[in-house]
């Protein structure tokens, strides 16, 4: 299911940003002509909708297919259509709630999850989703109420313990947040989001277990190099430059296209007066992300430090192509008189 994650409180890598207004769509000609609807992954469901335009499940299935090819705005419209056709299917308000949460529309998410709870009275998962939407809206008491109801019924439910940790973190009680996250992991040692969040909590406190916790998190999903990058960033924040570079290098060993690891390595090299080495690293960053304004800006900095002002100016201008309001690049061009 593309509309759910293992954790109800996932903090990394969830839905991509959505930007269309929330308006229900039908099957008008402009929609059916959208190229995404004819993607090979999506086409079977488009055909089914054409044949059975009043069946909600085909819109929902197409929404999942659209999400799988990163057409999330169109996916949202199909979920809305599915819900309009069948408001009694609990999967539809759940999907809407997730989407609203990731758009920062807490009140609409609350409404969606409340509707789901009416369809599934007492459902623990829905209560935790509702709690999450209250938390996003800054309604601490309401968020706590939903979590309390779940914990009274199931004191060792990992998602509820993790939800409690999130509330404590929002209240700036990091020690309590750590305790509840540890409790969730004690029940389920493979709880990826809890493991990652615990590493982040440790990092914020400069805890000696920070690096080990990130390594543990990486072992839970070796296809995701984010924890390895975070090790580098943790060392960088401590100004442990050599350890940071080694960690970024390790990150790149697992993911050669990890642009941020190149960028951070290059920035450290600039600090160490190794502008020529940094220049090579920034070129690698551009190879992985050709439209990165930051990579071109940093390349300009490296050129400028090596006295290549014309090349620096060209790089700064390229940064502005991809990010017209890049303040540092604009200031750098003024400094160069270009």
Short mmCIF file of C-alpha atoms in Angstrom, two decimals:
data_model
loop_
_atom_site.label_atom_id
_atom_site.label_comp_id
_atom_site.label_asym_id
_atom_site.label_seq_id
_atom_site.Cartn_x
_atom_site.Cartn_y
_atom_site.Cartn_z
CA UNK A 1 0.00 0.00 0.00
CA UNK A 2 1.50 3.28 -1.08
CA UNK A 3 -0.66 5.32 1.26
CA UNK A 4 0.75 3.85 4.46
CA UNK A 5 4.15 3.35 6.06
CA UNK A 6 5.31 0.88 8.65
CA UNK A 7 5.36 3.65 11.24
CA UNK A 8 2.55 6.07 11.81
CA UNK A 9 5.05 8.76 12.76
CA UNK A 10 7.58 8.36 9.96
CA UNK A 11 10.00 11.27 10.01
CA UNK A 12 12.11 10.47 6.94
CA UNK A 13 11.33 10.02 3.29
CA UNK A 14 7.53 9.99 3.14
CA UNK A 15 5.30 11.64 0.52
CA UNK A 16 6.83 14.12 -1.90
CA UNK A 17 5.39 17.68 -1.72
CA UNK A 18 1.98 18.17 -3.30
CA UNK A 19 0.97 21.42 -4.87
CA UNK A 20 -2.41 21.25 -6.60
CA UNK A 21 -5.52 22.62 -4.93
CA UNK A 22 -7.72 19.96 -3.36
CA UNK A 23 -10.54 19.70 -5.85
CA UNK A 24 -12.26 16.51 -6.83
CA UNK A 25 -11.73 15.46 -10.39
CA UNK A 26 -13.79 13.47 -12.79
CA UNK A 27 -12.85 12.01 -16.12
CA UNK A 28 -12.95 15.09 -18.33
CA UNK A 29 -10.89 15.21 -21.49
CA UNK A 30 -8.12 17.39 -20.06
CA UNK A 31 -7.53 14.88 -17.27
CA UNK A 32 -7.52 11.84 -19.54
CA UNK A 33 -5.04 13.55 -21.86
CA UNK A 34 -2.52 14.07 -19.02
CA UNK A 35 0.54 12.00 -20.02
CA UNK A 36 0.86 10.46 -16.55
CA UNK A 37 -2.48 8.69 -16.97
CA UNK A 38 -0.98 6.77 -19.89
CA UNK A 39 2.21 5.71 -18.14
CA UNK A 40 2.53 1.91 -18.58
CA UNK A 41 2.13 1.46 -14.82
CA UNK A 42 -0.98 3.61 -14.73
CA UNK A 43 -2.64 2.83 -18.08
CA UNK A 44 -4.50 -0.34 -16.96
CA UNK A 45 -6.32 1.63 -14.27
CA UNK A 46 -7.08 4.48 -16.66
CA UNK A 47 -8.65 1.92 -18.96
CA UNK A 48 -10.66 0.46 -16.08
CA UNK A 49 -11.90 3.92 -15.09
CA UNK A 50 -13.00 4.53 -18.67
CA UNK A 51 -14.95 1.28 -18.59
CA UNK A 52 -16.29 1.67 -15.05
CA UNK A 53 -16.29 5.41 -14.22
CA UNK A 54 -18.45 5.02 -11.12
CA UNK A 55 -16.33 2.40 -9.32
CA UNK A 56 -14.26 3.97 -6.56
CA UNK A 57 -11.68 1.21 -6.34
CA UNK A 58 -10.26 1.94 -9.79
CA UNK A 59 -9.56 5.57 -8.83
CA UNK A 60 -7.87 4.42 -5.64
CA UNK A 61 -5.77 1.85 -7.45
CA UNK A 62 -4.82 4.43 -10.04
CA UNK A 63 -3.92 6.82 -7.25
CA UNK A 64 -1.47 4.25 -5.90
CA UNK A 65 -0.01 3.71 -9.36
CA UNK A 66 0.35 7.46 -9.89
CA UNK A 67 2.11 7.79 -6.55
CA UNK A 68 4.52 5.02 -7.57
CA UNK A 69 5.65 7.16 -10.52
CA UNK A 70 5.82 10.33 -8.39
CA UNK A 71 2.66 11.93 -9.78
CA UNK A 72 1.40 12.69 -6.30
CA UNK A 73 -0.77 15.67 -7.17
CA UNK A 74 -2.77 13.58 -9.62
CA UNK A 75 -2.80 10.76 -7.10
CA UNK A 76 -4.47 13.05 -4.60
CA UNK A 77 -7.22 13.92 -7.04
CA UNK A 78 -7.98 10.26 -7.61
CA UNK A 79 -8.19 9.57 -3.88
CA UNK A 80 -10.65 12.41 -3.54
CA UNK A 81 -12.70 10.96 -6.38
CA UNK A 82 -12.64 7.52 -4.78
CA UNK A 83 -13.82 8.99 -1.48
CA UNK A 84 -16.56 10.93 -3.22
CA UNK A 85 -17.86 7.72 -4.79
CA UNK A 86 -17.52 5.56 -1.66
CA UNK A 87 -17.27 7.44 1.63
CA UNK A 88 -17.71 4.23 3.65
CA UNK A 89 -14.38 2.67 2.68
CA UNK A 90 -11.94 3.43 5.55
CA UNK A 91 -8.91 3.25 3.25
CA UNK A 92 -9.92 6.44 1.49
CA UNK A 93 -10.10 8.84 4.45
CA UNK A 94 -6.86 7.30 5.75
CA UNK A 95 -5.10 8.08 2.48
CA UNK A 96 -6.53 11.60 2.47
CA UNK A 97 -5.37 12.10 6.04
CA UNK A 98 -1.83 11.12 5.16
CA UNK A 99 -1.83 13.48 2.21
CA UNK A 100 -3.18 16.39 4.22
CA UNK A 101 -0.59 15.76 6.93
CA UNK A 102 2.22 15.93 4.43
CA UNK A 103 0.80 19.14 3.03
CA UNK A 104 0.75 20.65 6.52
CA UNK A 105 -3.04 20.89 6.57
CA UNK A 106 -3.60 19.52 10.06
CA UNK A 107 -7.26 20.48 10.40
CA UNK A 108 -8.22 18.65 7.19
CA UNK A 109 -6.16 15.65 8.28
CA UNK A 110 -8.03 15.60 11.59
CA UNK A 111 -11.35 15.58 9.77
CA UNK A 112 -10.22 12.71 7.55
CA UNK A 113 -9.01 10.59 10.45
CA UNK A 114 -12.10 11.36 12.50
CA UNK A 115 -14.19 10.06 9.62
CA UNK A 116 -12.08 6.92 9.53
CA UNK A 117 -12.50 6.47 13.28
CA UNK A 118 -16.27 6.61 12.88
CA UNK A 119 -15.98 3.79 10.37
CA UNK A 120 -13.60 1.83 12.64
CA UNK A 121 -14.58 2.74 16.23
CA UNK A 122 -11.76 2.26 18.72
CA UNK A 123 -9.16 1.40 16.06
CA UNK A 124 -5.73 1.99 17.62
CA UNK A 125 -4.03 2.85 14.35
CA UNK A 126 -6.58 5.50 13.53
CA UNK A 127 -6.33 7.01 17.00
CA UNK A 128 -2.58 7.38 16.57
CA UNK A 129 -3.02 8.96 13.17
CA UNK A 130 -5.53 11.37 14.69
CA UNK A 131 -3.05 12.09 17.48
CA UNK A 132 -0.40 12.86 14.89
CA UNK A 133 -2.69 15.33 13.15
CA UNK A 134 -3.48 17.04 16.46
CA UNK A 135 0.24 17.23 17.23
CA UNK A 136 0.91 18.84 13.88
CA UNK A 137 -1.76 21.40 14.66
CA UNK A 138 -0.18 22.20 18.04
CA UNK A 139 -3.09 20.67 19.99
CA UNK A 140 -1.05 18.85 22.62
CA UNK A 141 -3.89 17.90 24.96
CA UNK A 142 -5.94 16.38 22.14
CA UNK A 143 -2.90 14.50 20.80
CA UNK A 144 -2.13 13.15 24.28
CA UNK A 145 -5.72 12.07 24.80
CA UNK A 146 -5.66 9.79 21.77
CA UNK A 147 -2.32 8.23 22.72
CA UNK A 148 -3.49 7.67 26.30
CA UNK A 149 -6.51 5.75 25.05
CA UNK A 150 -4.28 3.43 23.03
CA UNK A 151 -1.74 2.92 25.80
CA UNK A 152 -4.44 2.09 28.34
CA UNK A 153 -5.60 -0.71 26.08
CA UNK A 154 -2.12 -1.81 24.91
CA UNK A 155 0.72 -0.50 27.15
CA UNK A 156 3.43 -2.16 25.01
CA UNK A 157 2.18 -1.10 21.59
CA UNK A 158 5.36 0.20 19.87
CA UNK A 159 3.61 2.77 17.68
CA UNK A 160 1.84 4.22 20.71
CA UNK A 161 5.10 4.44 22.66
CA UNK A 162 6.72 6.16 19.70
CA UNK A 163 3.76 8.53 19.40
CA UNK A 164 4.23 9.39 23.07
CA UNK A 165 7.89 10.10 22.36
CA UNK A 166 6.90 12.50 19.59
CA UNK A 167 4.62 14.39 21.94
CA UNK A 168 7.39 14.66 24.54
CA UNK A 169 9.78 15.93 21.86
CA UNK A 170 7.25 18.57 20.82
CA UNK A 171 7.14 19.64 24.47
CA UNK A 172 10.96 19.99 24.43
CA UNK A 173 11.35 17.10 26.85
CA UNK A 174 14.09 15.25 24.97
CA UNK A 175 15.07 12.90 27.84
CA UNK A 176 11.47 11.66 28.07
CA UNK A 177 11.29 11.37 24.28
CA UNK A 178 14.42 9.21 24.37
CA UNK A 179 12.97 7.01 27.09
CA UNK A 180 9.75 6.32 25.20
CA UNK A 181 11.63 5.71 21.94
CA UNK A 182 13.89 3.23 23.73
CA UNK A 183 10.79 1.52 25.11
CA UNK A 184 9.38 1.17 21.59
CA UNK A 185 12.65 -0.34 20.40
CA UNK A 186 12.75 -2.72 23.33
CA UNK A 187 9.44 -4.14 22.16
CA UNK A 188 10.41 -4.06 18.46
CA UNK A 189 14.14 -3.85 17.84
CA UNK A 190 13.54 -3.58 14.09
CA UNK A 191 11.41 -0.45 14.33
CA UNK A 192 13.27 1.62 11.73
CA UNK A 193 11.72 5.03 12.36
CA UNK A 194 12.17 4.73 16.10
CA UNK A 195 15.78 3.66 15.65
CA UNK A 196 16.47 6.60 13.35
CA UNK A 197 14.72 9.07 15.62
CA UNK A 198 16.68 7.83 18.63
CA UNK A 199 19.91 8.48 16.71
CA UNK A 200 18.70 12.01 15.96
CA UNK A 201 17.84 12.59 19.62
CA UNK A 202 21.28 11.35 20.64
CA UNK A 203 22.89 13.58 18.05
CA UNK A 204 21.09 16.66 19.32
CA UNK A 205 22.44 15.94 22.80
CA UNK A 206 25.92 15.00 21.53
CA UNK A 207 25.41 11.63 23.17
CA UNK A 208 28.35 9.18 22.90
CA UNK A 209 26.02 6.53 21.45
CA UNK A 210 25.04 8.71 18.47
CA UNK A 211 27.31 7.14 15.85
CA UNK A 212 26.55 3.58 16.96
CA UNK A 213 22.83 4.28 16.81
CA UNK A 214 23.09 5.62 13.26
CA UNK A 215 25.10 2.53 12.29
CA UNK A 216 22.45 0.30 13.85
CA UNK A 217 19.74 2.15 11.93
CA UNK A 218 21.63 1.70 8.67
CA UNK A 219 21.83 -2.05 9.27
CA UNK A 220 18.03 -2.15 9.43
CA UNK A 221 17.87 -0.88 5.85
CA UNK A 222 21.16 -1.00 3.98
CA UNK A 223 19.53 0.45 0.85
CA UNK A 224 19.14 3.82 2.56
CA UNK A 225 22.44 5.68 3.07
CA UNK A 226 20.88 8.57 5.03
CA UNK A 227 22.11 7.35 8.44
CA UNK A 228 25.66 7.15 7.07
CA UNK A 229 25.41 10.73 5.85
CA UNK A 230 24.11 11.77 9.26
CA UNK A 231 27.18 10.27 10.89
CA UNK A 232 29.31 12.56 8.76
CA UNK A 233 27.18 15.56 9.59
CA UNK A 234 27.35 14.72 13.31
CA UNK A 235 31.14 14.68 13.17
CA UNK A 236 31.13 17.87 11.12
CA UNK A 237 29.04 19.62 13.76
CA UNK A 238 31.71 18.63 16.30
CA UNK A 239 34.38 20.04 13.94
CA UNK A 240 35.93 16.59 13.68
CA UNK A 241 36.82 17.13 10.06
CA UNK A 242 38.74 13.95 9.28
CA UNK A 243 36.08 11.72 10.83
CA UNK A 244 33.41 13.66 8.94
CA UNK A 245 35.16 13.21 5.59
CA UNK A 246 35.65 9.51 6.29
CA UNK A 247 31.96 9.14 7.12
CA UNK A 248 30.88 10.96 3.97
CA UNK A 249 33.22 8.74 1.96
CA UNK A 250 31.60 5.69 3.54
CA UNK A 251 28.19 7.06 2.63
CA UNK A 252 29.32 7.43 -0.99
CA UNK A 253 30.63 3.87 -1.02
CA UNK A 254 27.04 2.74 -0.57
CA UNK A 255 25.43 5.44 -2.71
CA UNK A 256 27.61 7.03 -5.38
CA UNK A 257 24.85 9.51 -6.24
CA UNK A 258 24.47 10.99 -2.76
CA UNK A 259 24.89 14.64 -3.75
CA UNK A 260 24.86 16.09 -0.24
CA UNK A 261 27.79 13.90 0.79
CA UNK A 262 29.86 15.38 -2.04
CA UNK A 263 28.79 18.91 -1.13
CA UNK A 264 29.63 18.56 2.55
CA UNK A 265 32.98 16.96 1.76
CA UNK A 266 33.80 19.82 -0.59
CA UNK A 267 32.88 22.40 2.03
CA UNK A 268 35.20 20.76 4.53
CA UNK A 269 38.00 20.81 1.96
CA UNK A 270 37.41 24.53 1.47
CA UNK A 271 37.78 24.99 5.24
CA UNK A 272 41.05 23.12 5.05
CA UNK A 273 42.38 25.34 2.23
CA UNK A 274 42.13 22.51 -0.27
CA UNK A 275 40.18 24.42 -2.91
CA UNK A 276 41.53 22.41 -5.85
CA UNK A 277 40.43 19.14 -4.24
CA UNK A 278 37.10 20.74 -3.38
CA UNK A 279 36.63 21.74 -7.00
CA UNK A 280 36.90 18.12 -8.09
CA UNK A 281 34.37 17.09 -5.46
CA UNK A 282 31.89 19.78 -6.50
CA UNK A 283 32.18 18.61 -10.11
CA UNK A 284 31.17 15.15 -8.89
CA UNK A 285 28.22 16.70 -7.07
CA UNK A 286 27.13 18.37 -10.31
CA UNK A 287 27.40 15.05 -12.11
CA UNK A 288 24.88 13.55 -9.68
CA UNK A 289 22.65 16.65 -9.60
CA UNK A 290 23.09 18.75 -12.78
CA UNK A 291 20.45 21.27 -11.66
CA UNK A 292 21.90 21.90 -8.20
CA UNK A 293 22.31 25.62 -7.60
CA UNK A 294 24.25 24.90 -4.42
CA UNK A 295 26.77 22.71 -6.23
CA UNK A 296 27.44 25.43 -8.81
CA UNK A 297 27.71 28.08 -6.10
CA UNK A 298 30.25 26.04 -4.15
CA UNK A 299 32.13 25.38 -7.39
CA UNK A 300 32.26 29.15 -7.86
CA UNK A 301 33.70 29.55 -4.36
CA UNK A 302 36.40 27.00 -5.14
CA UNK A 303 37.25 28.74 -8.41
CA UNK A 304 37.41 32.09 -6.65
CA UNK A 305 39.75 30.77 -3.96
CA UNK A 306 42.10 29.43 -6.63
CA UNK A 307 42.13 32.82 -8.34
CA UNK A 308 40.05 31.77 -11.35
CA UNK A 309 37.64 34.69 -11.23
CA UNK A 310 36.16 34.30 -14.71
CA UNK A 311 35.35 30.65 -14.07
CA UNK A 312 33.99 31.58 -10.66
CA UNK A 313 31.67 34.13 -12.21
CA UNK A 314 30.43 31.59 -14.73
CA UNK A 315 29.67 29.10 -11.95
CA UNK A 316 27.86 31.72 -9.87
CA UNK A 317 25.74 32.69 -12.87
CA UNK A 318 24.89 29.05 -13.45
CA UNK A 319 23.77 28.80 -9.82
CA UNK A 320 21.40 31.70 -10.46
CA UNK A 321 19.97 29.91 -13.49
CA UNK A 322 18.73 27.13 -11.22
CA UNK A 323 17.93 29.38 -8.26
CA UNK A 324 17.38 32.99 -9.37
CA UNK A 325 17.24 34.33 -5.83
CA UNK A 326 20.40 32.63 -4.58
CA UNK A 327 21.62 35.43 -2.34
CA UNK A 328 25.19 34.22 -1.89
CA UNK A 329 25.73 33.81 -5.62
CA UNK A 330 24.32 37.26 -6.29
CA UNK A 331 26.62 38.79 -3.67
CA UNK A 332 29.59 36.88 -5.06
CA UNK A 333 29.04 38.30 -8.54
CA UNK A 334 28.88 41.81 -7.08
CA UNK A 335 32.11 41.11 -5.22
CA UNK A 336 33.74 40.06 -8.49
CA UNK A 337 32.38 43.09 -10.27
CA UNK A 338 30.42 40.87 -12.65
#
